[in-house]
Coordinates of C-alpha atoms in Angstrom, one line a residue:
Chain A
X1 CA 0.0 0.0 0.0
X2 CA 1.2 3.5 -0.9
X3 CA 0.2 6.2 1.7
X4 CA -0.2 9.6 0.1
X5 CA -0.8 12.7 2.1
X6 CA -3.0 15.2 0.4
X7 CA -4.1 18.8 1.0
X8 CA -6.9 19.1 -1.5
X9 CA -5.0 21.1 -4.0
X10 CA -3.6 20.6 -7.5
X11 CA -0.1 19.5 -6.3
X12 CA -1.7 16.8 -4.1
X13 CA -3.6 15.6 -7.1
X14 CA -0.6 15.4 -9.0
X15 CA 1.1 13.3 -6.1
X16 CA -1.7 10.8 -6.1
X17 CA -1.3 10.3 -9.7
X18 CA 2.3 9.5 -9.4
X19 CA 1.6 7.3 -6.5
X20 CA -1.2 5.3 -8.2
X21 CA 1.5 4.2 -10.7
X22 CA 3.4 2.5 -7.9
X23 CA 0.5 0.5 -6.5
X24 CA -2.8 0.8 -4.5
X25 CA -3.1 4.2 -2.8
X26 CA -4.6 5.3 0.4
X27 CA -4.9 9.0 0.5
X28 CA -4.8 10.6 3.9
X29 CA -5.0 14.0 5.4
X30 CA -5.5 15.6 8.9
X31 CA -8.0 17.9 10.4
X32 CA -7.2 21.1 12.6
X33 CA -4.1 23.2 13.0
X34 CA -1.1 22.3 11.1
X35 CA 1.3 20.6 13.4
X36 CA 4.3 19.2 11.3
X37 CA 5.9 16.8 14.0
X38 CA 2.6 15.4 15.2
X39 CA 1.2 14.8 11.6
X40 CA 4.4 13.2 10.5
X41 CA 4.3 10.9 13.6
X42 CA 0.9 9.7 12.6
X43 CA 2.2 9.2 9.0
X44 CA 5.2 7.4 10.2
X45 CA 3.0 4.9 12.1
X46 CA 1.1 3.8 8.8
X47 CA 1.9 0.5 7.3
X48 CA 3.1 1.4 4.0
X49 CA 5.7 0.3 1.1
X50 CA 5.9 4.0 0.4
X51 CA 4.8 7.4 1.9
X52 CA 4.5 10.1 -0.7
X53 CA 3.4 13.7 -0.8
X54 CA 3.7 16.7 -3.0
X55 CA 6.7 18.6 -3.2
X56 CA 5.1 21.5 -1.6
X57 CA 6.2 23.5 1.5
X58 CA 4.2 21.0 3.7
X59 CA 4.8 17.9 1.7
X60 CA 8.6 18.3 1.9
X61 CA 8.3 19.3 5.6
X62 CA 6.3 16.3 6.6
X63 CA 8.3 13.8 4.8
X64 CA 11.4 15.0 6.3
X65 CA 10.0 14.6 9.7
X66 CA 8.8 11.1 8.7
X67 CA 12.3 10.4 7.5
X68 CA 13.7 11.7 10.9
X69 CA 11.3 9.5 13.0
X70 CA 11.9 6.3 10.9
X71 CA 15.8 7.2 10.3
X72 CA 15.2 6.4 6.6
X73 CA 16.5 8.3 3.5
X74 CA 14.0 10.7 1.9
X75 CA 14.1 11.9 -1.8
X76 CA 12.5 15.3 -2.3
X77 CA 11.0 16.5 -5.6
X78 CA 11.2 13.2 -7.5
X79 CA 10.1 13.2 -11.1
X80 CA 10.4 9.5 -11.8
X81 CA 10.9 6.3 -9.9
X82 CA 11.9 3.0 -11.3
X83 CA 12.4 0.3 -8.7
X84 CA 14.9 1.9 -6.3
X85 CA 16.1 4.3 -8.6
X86 CA 14.7 7.9 -8.5
X87 CA 15.3 10.9 -10.8
X88 CA 14.8 14.1 -8.6
X89 CA 15.0 17.8 -8.9
X90 CA 18.2 20.0 -7.9
X91 CA 19.0 23.7 -8.3
X92 CA 15.3 24.5 -8.6
X93 CA 14.9 22.4 -11.6
X94 CA 18.0 23.4 -13.7
X95 CA 19.6 20.1 -12.9
X96 CA 18.5 16.4 -12.3
X97 CA 19.9 13.7 -10.1
X98 CA 19.6 10.1 -10.6
X99 CA 20.0 8.3 -7.2
X100 CA 19.4 5.0 -5.6
X101 CA 16.9 5.2 -2.5
X102 CA 18.1 2.5 -0.1
X103 CA 15.1 2.8 2.3
X104 CA 11.9 1.0 3.4
X105 CA 9.4 2.4 3.4
X106 CA 10.2 4.5 0.5
X107 CA 10.0 8.2 1.3
X108 CA 9.4 10.8 -1.5
X109 CA 7.8 13.9 -2.7
X110 CA 6.7 14.5 -6.0
X111 CA 8.2 17.5 -7.9
X112 CA 5.3 20.1 -8.6
X113 CA 3.9 20.3 -12.2
X114 CA 5.9 17.2 -13.5
X115 CA 2.8 14.7 -13.4
X116 CA -0.8 15.1 -14.5
X117 CA -3.3 15.6 -11.8
X118 CA -5.9 12.9 -11.1
X119 CA -9.3 12.5 -9.1
X120 CA -8.0 12.0 -5.6
X121 CA -11.1 9.7 -4.6
X122 CA -11.8 9.1 -1.0
X123 CA -9.5 10.8 1.5
X124 CA -9.1 9.3 5.1
X125 CA -8.7 11.8 8.0
X126 CA -6.0 10.5 10.3
X127 CA -5.8 11.3 13.9
X128 CA -2.8 13.1 15.2
X129 CA -2.9 14.0 18.8
X130 CA -1.3 17.3 19.8
X131 CA 2.2 16.3 21.1
X132 CA 3.1 19.8 22.2
X133 CA 5.4 20.3 19.1
X134 CA 5.3 23.8 17.4
X135 CA 2.0 24.3 15.3
X136 CA 0.4 27.1 13.3
X137 CA -1.2 29.2 15.9
X138 CA -2.8 32.0 13.8
X139 CA -2.8 33.3 10.3
X140 CA -2.0 36.9 9.6
X141 CA -3.2 38.2 6.2
X142 CA -0.8 40.4 4.3
X143 CA -2.1 43.7 3.0
X144 CA -2.3 43.0 -0.7
X145 CA -0.4 45.5 -2.8
X146 CA -2.0 45.0 -6.1
X147 CA -1.6 42.1 -8.4
X148 CA 0.2 39.2 -6.7
X149 CA 3.5 37.9 -8.4
X150 CA 2.6 34.5 -8.3
X151 CA -0.7 34.7 -10.0
X152 CA -0.4 37.6 -12.3
X153 CA -1.0 37.0 -16.0
X154 CA 1.9 39.3 -17.0
X155 CA 5.0 39.9 -15.1
X156 CA 7.4 42.8 -16.1
X157 CA 10.7 42.2 -14.4
X158 CA 13.9 44.2 -14.1
X159 CA 17.4 43.1 -13.5
X160 CA 21.0 44.8 -13.1
X161 CA 20.4 46.7 -16.4
X162 CA 17.8 48.7 -14.9
X163 CA 20.6 50.4 -12.9
X164 CA 18.7 51.9 -10.0
X165 CA 15.6 51.9 -7.9
X166 CA 14.4 54.9 -9.8
X167 CA 15.0 53.1 -13.1
X168 CA 12.1 50.8 -12.2
X169 CA 9.8 53.6 -13.1
X170 CA 9.6 52.5 -16.7
X171 CA 9.0 48.8 -15.5
X172 CA 6.2 49.9 -13.2
X173 CA 4.6 51.9 -16.1
X174 CA 4.5 49.0 -18.5
X175 CA 3.3 46.6 -15.8
X176 CA 0.5 48.9 -14.9
X177 CA -0.7 49.2 -18.4
X178 CA -0.7 45.5 -18.7
X179 CA -2.5 45.0 -15.5
X180 CA 0.4 42.9 -14.4
X181 CA 3.0 42.7 -11.5
X182 CA 6.5 43.9 -11.1
X183 CA 9.4 41.5 -10.7
X184 CA 13.0 41.7 -10.4
X185 CA 16.1 39.5 -10.4
X186 CA 18.3 38.6 -7.1
X187 CA 20.8 41.2 -8.0
X188 CA 18.2 43.9 -7.6
X189 CA 17.0 42.6 -4.3
X190 CA 20.5 42.3 -3.0
X191 CA 21.2 45.9 -4.0
X192 CA 18.0 47.0 -2.1
X193 CA 16.3 48.5 -5.2
X194 CA 13.2 46.3 -4.7
X195 CA 11.9 44.2 -1.8
X196 CA 12.4 40.5 -1.8
X197 CA 8.7 40.0 -2.3
X198 CA 9.3 41.2 -6.0
X199 CA 12.1 38.6 -6.5
X200 CA 11.6 36.0 -9.3
X201 CA 13.7 33.0 -8.8
X202 CA 14.8 29.9 -7.2
X203 CA 14.9 31.5 -3.8
X204 CA 12.1 34.0 -4.6
X205 CA 8.8 33.6 -6.3
X206 CA 7.9 31.0 -9.0
X207 CA 5.6 32.5 -11.5
X208 CA 3.0 31.2 -13.9
X209 CA 2.3 34.1 -16.1
X210 CA 1.1 33.9 -19.6
X211 CA 3.8 36.4 -20.6
X212 CA 7.1 37.2 -18.7
X213 CA 9.0 40.2 -19.7
X214 CA 12.6 40.2 -18.6
X215 CA 14.3 43.6 -18.9
X216 CA 17.9 44.0 -18.4
X217 CA 18.1 40.3 -16.9
X218 CA 21.1 38.2 -17.8
X219 CA 19.4 34.9 -17.0
X220 CA 21.3 33.2 -14.3
X221 CA 20.0 29.7 -13.7
X222 CA 18.7 30.8 -10.2
X223 CA 16.4 33.3 -12.0
X224 CA 15.3 31.0 -14.7
X225 CA 14.2 28.5 -12.0
X226 CA 11.5 31.0 -11.1
X227 CA 10.6 32.3 -14.5
X228 CA 10.3 29.1 -16.5
X229 CA 6.7 28.5 -15.2
X230 CA 5.7 31.4 -17.6
X231 CA 4.1 30.3 -20.9
X232 CA 6.1 32.7 -23.0
X233 CA 9.2 34.9 -22.1
X234 CA 10.1 38.1 -23.8
X235 CA 13.7 39.2 -23.1
X236 CA 14.6 42.9 -23.5
X237 CA 18.5 43.1 -23.3
X238 CA 21.3 45.2 -24.9
X239 CA 23.6 42.0 -25.0
X240 CA 22.7 39.5 -27.9
X241 CA 24.7 36.8 -26.1
X242 CA 22.8 37.0 -22.8
X243 CA 22.0 33.6 -21.5
X244 CA 18.4 34.7 -21.0
X245 CA 17.9 34.4 -24.8
X246 CA 18.4 30.6 -24.4
X247 CA 15.3 30.6 -22.2
X248 CA 13.3 33.2 -24.3
X249 CA 10.6 32.8 -26.9
X250 CA 11.0 36.4 -28.0
X251 CA 13.7 39.0 -27.7
X252 CA 14.3 42.7 -28.4
X253 CA 18.0 43.6 -28.6
X254 CA 18.3 47.0 -27.3
X255 CA 18.5 49.4 -24.2
X256 CA 15.5 48.8 -21.9
X257 CA 15.3 52.5 -21.0
X258 CA 14.4 53.1 -24.7
X259 CA 12.6 49.9 -25.6
X260 CA 10.2 49.6 -22.5
X261 CA 8.9 53.3 -22.7
X262 CA 8.4 52.8 -26.5
X263 CA 6.2 49.6 -25.7
X264 CA 4.2 51.5 -23.2
X265 CA 3.8 54.4 -25.9
X266 CA 2.7 51.9 -28.6
X267 CA 0.2 50.2 -26.1
X268 CA -1.4 53.7 -25.4
X269 CA -1.4 54.4 -29.2
X270 CA -3.1 51.2 -30.3
X271 CA -5.7 51.6 -27.4
X272 CA -6.3 55.1 -28.6
Chain B
X1 CA 22.5 33.7 23.4
X2 CA 24.6 31.0 21.7
X3 CA 23.7 30.5 18.0
X4 CA 24.8 28.0 15.5
X5 CA 24.3 28.6 11.9
X6 CA 24.8 25.7 9.5
X7 CA 25.9 26.6 6.0
X8 CA 26.9 24.9 2.7
X9 CA 29.5 25.8 0.1
X10 CA 27.9 25.8 -3.4
X11 CA 29.1 27.1 -6.8
X12 CA 27.8 30.3 -8.1
X13 CA 26.3 28.9 -11.3
X14 CA 25.9 31.4 -14.2
X15 CA 23.7 31.1 -17.2
X16 CA 24.3 27.4 -18.0
X17 CA 24.6 24.2 -16.1
X18 CA 27.8 22.3 -17.3
X19 CA 28.7 18.8 -15.7
X20 CA 32.2 17.6 -15.0
X21 CA 33.3 14.8 -17.3
X22 CA 32.4 11.9 -14.7
X23 CA 28.8 13.4 -14.5
X24 CA 28.9 13.5 -10.8
X25 CA 29.2 17.3 -10.1
X26 CA 29.1 20.5 -11.8
X27 CA 32.1 21.6 -13.7
X28 CA 33.3 24.3 -11.3
X29 CA 36.8 25.2 -12.7
X30 CA 35.5 28.7 -13.8
X31 CA 33.0 29.2 -10.9
X32 CA 33.2 31.1 -7.7
X33 CA 31.6 29.8 -4.5
X34 CA 29.2 31.0 -2.1
X35 CA 26.8 29.7 0.4
X36 CA 23.0 29.0 -0.2
X37 CA 21.0 32.3 -0.3
X38 CA 18.7 31.1 2.5
X39 CA 21.8 30.7 4.7
X40 CA 23.1 34.0 4.0
X41 CA 19.9 35.4 5.7
X42 CA 20.4 32.8 8.4
X43 CA 23.9 34.2 9.3
X44 CA 22.7 37.8 9.0
X45 CA 19.8 37.0 11.4
X46 CA 22.1 35.4 14.0
X47 CA 24.5 38.3 13.9
X48 CA 21.6 40.6 14.5
X49 CA 20.1 38.6 17.4
X50 CA 23.6 38.7 18.9
X51 CA 25.5 36.7 21.5
X52 CA 27.9 34.0 20.4
X53 CA 27.5 33.1 16.8
X54 CA 29.1 29.9 15.5
X55 CA 29.1 28.9 11.8
X56 CA 29.5 25.2 10.8
X57 CA 29.9 23.7 7.3
X58 CA 30.4 20.2 6.1
X59 CA 32.5 20.3 2.9
X60 CA 35.9 20.3 1.5
X61 CA 39.0 22.1 3.0
X62 CA 38.1 25.0 0.7
X63 CA 34.9 25.6 2.6
X64 CA 37.0 27.4 5.1
X65 CA 36.7 30.4 2.7
X66 CA 32.8 30.4 3.1
X67 CA 33.2 30.1 6.9
X68 CA 35.7 33.0 6.9
X69 CA 33.2 35.2 4.8
X70 CA 30.6 34.5 7.6
X71 CA 33.0 35.4 10.3
X72 CA 33.7 38.7 8.2
X73 CA 30.1 39.7 8.6
X74 CA 30.1 38.9 12.4
X75 CA 30.2 35.2 13.3
X76 CA 32.7 34.6 16.1
X77 CA 34.1 31.2 15.2
X78 CA 33.8 28.3 12.7
X79 CA 33.6 24.6 12.7
X80 CA 34.5 22.8 9.5
X81 CA 33.5 19.2 9.1
X82 CA 36.1 18.4 6.4
X83 CA 35.4 16.1 3.6
X84 CA 37.5 14.8 0.6
X85 CA 35.1 16.7 -1.6
X86 CA 32.7 13.8 -2.2
X87 CA 29.0 14.8 -1.6
X88 CA 27.2 13.6 1.4
X89 CA 23.5 12.8 1.5
X90 CA 21.3 14.6 3.8
X91 CA 21.0 11.9 6.3
X92 CA 24.7 11.5 6.8
X93 CA 25.2 15.3 6.8
X94 CA 22.7 15.6 9.8
X95 CA 24.4 12.8 11.5
X96 CA 27.8 14.4 11.2
X97 CA 26.4 17.7 12.4
X98 CA 24.9 16.0 15.4
X99 CA 28.1 14.2 16.2
X100 CA 30.1 17.4 16.0
X101 CA 27.6 19.1 18.5
X102 CA 28.4 16.5 21.2
X103 CA 31.7 18.4 21.8
X104 CA 30.0 21.7 22.2
X105 CA 28.1 23.4 25.0
X106 CA 24.2 23.3 24.0
X107 CA 23.0 26.2 21.6
X108 CA 20.1 28.3 22.1
X109 CA 19.3 28.4 18.6
X110 CA 20.3 26.4 15.7
X111 CA 19.6 28.0 12.2
X112 CA 19.6 26.3 8.9
X113 CA 18.6 27.5 5.3
X114 CA 15.1 25.9 4.5
X115 CA 16.9 23.9 1.7
X116 CA 20.4 24.0 0.0
X117 CA 20.7 25.7 -3.3
X118 CA 22.2 22.8 -4.9
X119 CA 21.0 19.3 -3.5
X120 CA 17.7 20.8 -2.1
X121 CA 16.8 17.9 0.2
X122 CA 14.7 19.9 2.4
X123 CA 15.6 17.9 5.5
X124 CA 18.9 18.4 7.3
X125 CA 17.7 20.8 9.8
X126 CA 14.5 18.7 10.7
X127 CA 16.8 15.5 11.1
X128 CA 19.1 17.5 13.4
X129 CA 16.2 18.7 15.5
X130 CA 14.8 15.1 15.8
X131 CA 18.2 13.8 16.9
X132 CA 18.7 16.4 19.5
X133 CA 15.1 16.2 20.7
X134 CA 14.5 20.0 19.8
X135 CA 11.4 21.6 18.4
X136 CA 11.8 22.7 14.7
X137 CA 10.0 25.4 12.7
X138 CA 10.7 25.8 9.0
X139 CA 10.4 28.1 6.1
X140 CA 10.7 31.3 8.1
X141 CA 10.4 34.8 6.9
X142 CA 10.3 36.5 10.3
X143 CA 12.0 35.6 13.7
X144 CA 11.5 37.3 17.1
X145 CA 13.3 36.0 20.0
X146 CA 11.6 36.6 23.3
X147 CA 12.2 35.5 26.9
X148 CA 13.0 31.7 26.6
X149 CA 11.0 31.4 23.5
X150 CA 10.9 32.4 19.8
X151 CA 7.9 33.6 17.7
X152 CA 8.2 33.2 13.9
X153 CA 6.2 33.5 10.8
X154 CA 6.0 31.5 7.7
X155 CA 4.6 32.5 4.1
X156 CA 1.5 30.6 3.1
X157 CA 0.4 32.0 -0.3
X158 CA -0.2 35.7 0.6
X159 CA -0.6 35.3 4.4
X160 CA 1.6 34.3 7.2
X161 CA 1.2 31.6 9.7
X162 CA 2.5 32.3 13.3
X163 CA 4.4 29.6 15.2
X164 CA 5.9 29.6 18.7
X165 CA 8.7 27.4 20.1
X166 CA 10.4 27.2 23.4
X167 CA 14.3 27.6 23.3
X168 CA 16.4 25.9 22.6
X169 CA 15.1 25.3 19.0
X170 CA 16.0 24.6 15.5
X171 CA 14.8 27.1 12.7
X172 CA 15.1 27.0 9.0
X173 CA 14.9 30.2 7.2
X174 CA 14.0 31.6 3.6
X175 CA 15.7 34.3 1.8
X176 CA 13.7 37.6 2.3
X177 CA 14.0 37.1 6.1
X178 CA 16.3 40.1 6.0
X179 CA 18.9 41.9 3.7
X180 CA 22.2 40.4 4.4
X181 CA 25.1 42.9 4.7
X182 CA 28.3 42.7 2.7
X183 CA 31.4 42.1 4.7
X184 CA 33.5 45.1 5.3
X185 CA 37.4 45.3 4.9
X186 CA 38.1 45.5 8.7
X187 CA 35.5 42.6 9.0
X188 CA 37.5 40.5 6.6
X189 CA 40.8 41.3 8.4
X190 CA 39.3 40.3 11.8
X191 CA 37.9 37.1 10.3
X192 CA 41.4 35.8 9.5
X193 CA 42.3 35.4 13.1
X194 CA 38.9 34.0 14.4
X195 CA 39.2 30.5 15.7
X196 CA 38.3 27.6 13.3
X197 CA 37.9 24.0 14.5
X198 CA 38.4 21.3 12.0
X199 CA 37.0 17.8 12.3
X200 CA 37.2 14.8 9.9
X201 CA 34.0 12.9 9.9
X202 CA 33.8 9.4 8.4
X203 CA 31.4 9.3 5.5
X204 CA 29.0 6.4 5.9
X205 CA 27.4 4.5 3.3
X206 CA 25.0 6.7 1.3
X207 CA 21.3 5.7 1.6
X208 CA 20.2 8.4 -0.9
X209 CA 23.1 7.4 -3.3
X210 CA 23.9 9.7 -6.1
X211 CA 24.4 7.9 -9.3
X212 CA 24.8 10.7 -11.8
X213 CA 23.6 14.2 -12.6
X214 CA 21.6 15.1 -15.7
X215 CA 21.1 18.4 -17.4
X216 CA 17.4 18.5 -18.3
X217 CA 16.4 18.9 -21.9
X218 CA 14.8 22.1 -23.2
X219 CA 17.6 24.6 -22.2
X220 CA 18.6 26.3 -25.4
X221 CA 15.6 27.9 -27.2
X222 CA 16.1 30.1 -30.3
X223 CA 14.4 33.4 -29.4
X224 CA 12.4 35.1 -32.2
X225 CA 14.0 38.6 -32.5
X226 CA 11.4 41.3 -32.6
X227 CA 12.3 44.7 -34.0
X228 CA 10.6 47.6 -32.1
X229 CA 7.6 48.2 -30.0
X230 CA 5.0 47.7 -32.9
X231 CA 6.1 44.0 -33.1
X232 CA 6.1 43.6 -29.3
X233 CA 2.6 44.9 -28.9
X234 CA 1.4 42.6 -31.8
X235 CA 3.0 39.6 -30.0
X236 CA 1.1 40.8 -26.7
X237 CA -2.1 41.1 -28.6
X238 CA -1.7 37.6 -30.2
X239 CA -1.2 36.2 -26.6
X240 CA -4.1 38.1 -25.3
X241 CA -2.4 40.0 -22.8
X242 CA -2.2 43.5 -24.4

């Protein structure tokens, strides 16, 4: 039997799909406040050949707890499993690792958006008594400042080429016209030009826009890891050799400080 | 307060992943090294909280550079669990850290990055917490140390969940927790003479045994070059976003 932890979301439905290919699946969840160590103790107590979850914040956390309790290896963000051999994601998806998982039960999470989602079917609610370990006590809503980066249909993003915090004026203008969100690369956040909440990348936000416009961004793998969820990528860069072009569908070779305002002006013109 | 921060030496990857000839690691001949971004924030946070800050890395002899970098921004001393350069899986890394801590007075806080930039196993901190019998909270964007306890916050899609834990505790953090400082020149000079303890742990059999690395397909698109704003707006209209 494969035990699969689900949260009732898209990633869980993908994890169930992955698990079903391994054998009969028991989909399980918990009620009440999230308490990782307690929930994991209950998962670890299940009879299972494998314990599986989505490679989400909670999925990876719970499986790590289960692995610690059982003293077994745990493979995070797996894309394929063949016998004892896993293929798993490294570097935010820029690299894969083939590895042998020498453990029983097999403990793994399923890399997001690498498997089709399936109907989860019946979900059993497991009991996880409060063991006094840290749990989610309250939820604080953040004041929403416009369109969220994660869900925006269009993201207009600036990198080192923008040159300064003030330079983001042209980026903000275009994002505003398109009803999109402003993003940035890690260089920009480290320089203090934009807050970390605007950062697209492996250690920032992973976007899912219809169009990502990368202005003055060279295209380090750390950045692409967050941008590749976009359906189309338009790079605006003065360097025709910039690595971002290898990930882009469209490119304008030119100075963003001229190209971006020209696009905004053209948008206004066609809208009359 | 006594704070331990565990960090990992990782290459600064550029625009492309290139593997070494044996397929076991990235080709790093032309790359610089750093620590994982989440860990930079962990060190910064420890220095801001104050008290004695110790940084620990498991890695090759060269990882001393990364430990000295952390001492340059304010860590007081370092512990290097020196390897021969072979990678260690998460389970054996956690075990080596726990072993090394037996020789230390207990820490009030043990900080990790939520996951390493390279291997991204999402588990070393949690394993260490279990082995030491300490509470653990992961994925943090805010930490407030209070009398004998810590209150912390974690992002959950546009909101924050609040957790509390008694000290001592293990916390894993995310980039965005703070804006890490750059080391100053005097800081770098001071770092040279700060104490560094070197231990050579024995690498056990790997239970998540790396066989090889693979560069995924699909890198290397041919971008269509657009000339000017008119073409760009036409593309936006065809995508339905203009």
